[in-house]
Every structure is written in C-alpha cells, then in structure tokens.
Tab-separated table of C-alpha atoms in Angstrom:
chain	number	residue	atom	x	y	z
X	1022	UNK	CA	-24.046	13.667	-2.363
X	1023	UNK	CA	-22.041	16.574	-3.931
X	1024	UNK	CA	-18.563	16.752	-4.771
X	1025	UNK	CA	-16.032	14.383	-4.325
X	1026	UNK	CA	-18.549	12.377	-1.502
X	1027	UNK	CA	-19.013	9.762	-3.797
X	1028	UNK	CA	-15.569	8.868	-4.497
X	1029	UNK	CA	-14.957	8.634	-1.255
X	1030	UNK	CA	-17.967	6.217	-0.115
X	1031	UNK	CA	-16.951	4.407	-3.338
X	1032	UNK	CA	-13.364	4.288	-1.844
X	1033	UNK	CA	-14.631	2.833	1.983
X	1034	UNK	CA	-17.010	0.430	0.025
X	1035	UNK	CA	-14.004	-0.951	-2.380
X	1036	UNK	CA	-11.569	-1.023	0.929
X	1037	UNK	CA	-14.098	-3.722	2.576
X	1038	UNK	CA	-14.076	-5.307	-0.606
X	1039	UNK	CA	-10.325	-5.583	-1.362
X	1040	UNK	CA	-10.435	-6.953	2.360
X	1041	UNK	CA	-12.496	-9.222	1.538
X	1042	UNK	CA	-10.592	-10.423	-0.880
X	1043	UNK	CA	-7.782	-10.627	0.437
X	1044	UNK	CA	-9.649	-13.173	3.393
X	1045	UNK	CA	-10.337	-15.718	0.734
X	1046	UNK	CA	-7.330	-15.588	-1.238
X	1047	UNK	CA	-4.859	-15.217	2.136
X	1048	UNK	CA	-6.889	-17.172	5.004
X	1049	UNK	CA	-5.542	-16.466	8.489
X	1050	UNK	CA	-4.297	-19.109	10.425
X	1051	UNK	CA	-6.341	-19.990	13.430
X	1052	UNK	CA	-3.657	-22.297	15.803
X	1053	UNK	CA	-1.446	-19.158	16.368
X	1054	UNK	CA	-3.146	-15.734	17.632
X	1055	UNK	CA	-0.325	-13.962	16.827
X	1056	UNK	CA	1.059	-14.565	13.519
X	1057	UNK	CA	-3.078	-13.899	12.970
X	1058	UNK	CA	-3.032	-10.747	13.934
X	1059	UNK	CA	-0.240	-9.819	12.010
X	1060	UNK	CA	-1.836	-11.065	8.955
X	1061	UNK	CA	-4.689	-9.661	9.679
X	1062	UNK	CA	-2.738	-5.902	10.124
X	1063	UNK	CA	-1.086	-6.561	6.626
X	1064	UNK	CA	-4.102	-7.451	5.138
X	1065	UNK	CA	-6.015	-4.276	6.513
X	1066	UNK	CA	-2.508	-1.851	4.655
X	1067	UNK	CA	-2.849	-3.569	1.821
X	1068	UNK	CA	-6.738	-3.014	0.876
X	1069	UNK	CA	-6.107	0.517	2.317
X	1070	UNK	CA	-3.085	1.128	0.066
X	1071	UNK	CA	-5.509	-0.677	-3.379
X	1072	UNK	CA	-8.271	1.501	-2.581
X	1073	UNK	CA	-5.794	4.631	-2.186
X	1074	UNK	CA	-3.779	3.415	-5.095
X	1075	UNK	CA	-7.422	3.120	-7.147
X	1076	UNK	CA	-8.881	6.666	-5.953
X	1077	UNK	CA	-5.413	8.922	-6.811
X	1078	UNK	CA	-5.285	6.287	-10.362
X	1079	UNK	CA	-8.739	7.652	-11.108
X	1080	UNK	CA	-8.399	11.470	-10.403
X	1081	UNK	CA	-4.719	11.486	-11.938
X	1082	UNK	CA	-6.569	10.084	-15.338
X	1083	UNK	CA	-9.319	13.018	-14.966
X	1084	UNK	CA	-7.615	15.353	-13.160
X	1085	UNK	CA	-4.326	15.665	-14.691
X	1086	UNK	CA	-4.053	13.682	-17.941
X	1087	UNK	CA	-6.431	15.693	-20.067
X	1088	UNK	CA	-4.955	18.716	-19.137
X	1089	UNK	CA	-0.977	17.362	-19.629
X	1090	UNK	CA	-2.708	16.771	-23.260
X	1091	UNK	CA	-4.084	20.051	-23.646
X	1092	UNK	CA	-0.959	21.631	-23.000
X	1093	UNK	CA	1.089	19.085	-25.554
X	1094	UNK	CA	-1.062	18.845	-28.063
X	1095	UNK	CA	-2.249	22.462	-27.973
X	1096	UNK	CA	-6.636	21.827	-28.224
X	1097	UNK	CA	-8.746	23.067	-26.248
X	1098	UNK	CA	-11.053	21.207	-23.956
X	1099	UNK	CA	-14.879	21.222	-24.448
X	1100	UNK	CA	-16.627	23.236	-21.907
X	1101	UNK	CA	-18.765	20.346	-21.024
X	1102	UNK	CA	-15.604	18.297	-19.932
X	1103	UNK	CA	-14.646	20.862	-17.264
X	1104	UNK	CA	-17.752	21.794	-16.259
X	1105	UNK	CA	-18.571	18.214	-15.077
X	1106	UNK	CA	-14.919	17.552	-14.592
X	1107	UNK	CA	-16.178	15.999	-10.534
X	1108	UNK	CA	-18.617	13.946	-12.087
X	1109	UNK	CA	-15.867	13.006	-14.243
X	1110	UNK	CA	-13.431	11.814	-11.941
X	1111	UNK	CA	-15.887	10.280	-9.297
X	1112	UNK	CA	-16.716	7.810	-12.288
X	1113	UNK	CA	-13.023	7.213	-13.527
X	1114	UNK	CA	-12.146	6.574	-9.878
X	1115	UNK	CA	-15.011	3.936	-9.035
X	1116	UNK	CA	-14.279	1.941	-12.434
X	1117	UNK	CA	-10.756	1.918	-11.478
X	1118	UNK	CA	-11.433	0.598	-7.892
X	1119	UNK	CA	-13.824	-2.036	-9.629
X	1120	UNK	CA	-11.491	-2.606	-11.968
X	1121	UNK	CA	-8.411	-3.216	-9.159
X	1122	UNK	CA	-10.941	-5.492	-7.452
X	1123	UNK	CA	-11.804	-7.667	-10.036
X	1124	UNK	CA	-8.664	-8.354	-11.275
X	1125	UNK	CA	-6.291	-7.918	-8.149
X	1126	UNK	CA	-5.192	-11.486	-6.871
C-alpha cells in the first residue's frame, strides 16, 4: 500500500470498531423493529462521523500544525520530516482513531 491507502483501511477498520462499540455500550431494542432501526441508523453516523473526526484529527496534526509552527516560530523543518510527511500522517491518524476508540464511551 502507497500513499494515503493505509489511512484509509485504518479508517474502515476503526469505523467497524467504533460500531462495535457503540453495540455494547447502546444495545438495540429487540420488541420494536422500528425504533431498532433507527438506532441502528444513528449508530452507523456516529462511528462514521468518529472515524472521520479521527482521520481529518490526524492529518490536521501532520499536515497543518507543523507547518502553522514553521511559519510562527520561523525554523525550518528537517528534510526528513517532509520527505516522509505520508508516512507521517498515516501513523498520527491510526493512533488517533485508536486513541478515539479506546477512550470514546
């Protein structure tokens, strides 16, 4: 995988998870079909919106931050950084998904 691939099966991965999650904390009621399905339609927004929420935290903090910094505090950036700048932010962006799932009640 090249790119930003891994973010992105990182991202479908955590959105099954935060699902997941969501099914223990929030059980569905069984007697009505209805009110289920609603549930179940929130549920599905809301891990879709965390595992968003998680990917844009992640490339914001690589993709934006160290540059707003560069430009404040007037350094310059090692080469290495922006040379592996993807690598960068498909890490950043999977701990923050982990991190949203672990702690997200």
């Amino acid at each position: 995988m090249a790119g930003f691939q891994p973010m992105l099966a990182a991202m479908v991965v955590y959105f099954f998870r935060f699902r997941q999650k969501l099914d223990a904390v929030f059980p569905s009621p069984t007697a009505d079909k209805e009110e289920a399905s609603r549930q179940n339609n929130k549920k599905m927004i809301r891990s879709f919106g965390l595992a968003i929420g998680s990917v844009a935290l992640g490339a914001f903090m690589m993709q934006t931050l160290p540059f707003l910094l560069r430009e404040y505090l007037n350094v310059r950036l090692p080469f290495w950084f922006i040379y592996k700048q993807q690598v960068f932010t498909n890490v950043v962006s999977s701990w923050t998904m982990f991190v949203m799932s672990s702690f997200y009640r």
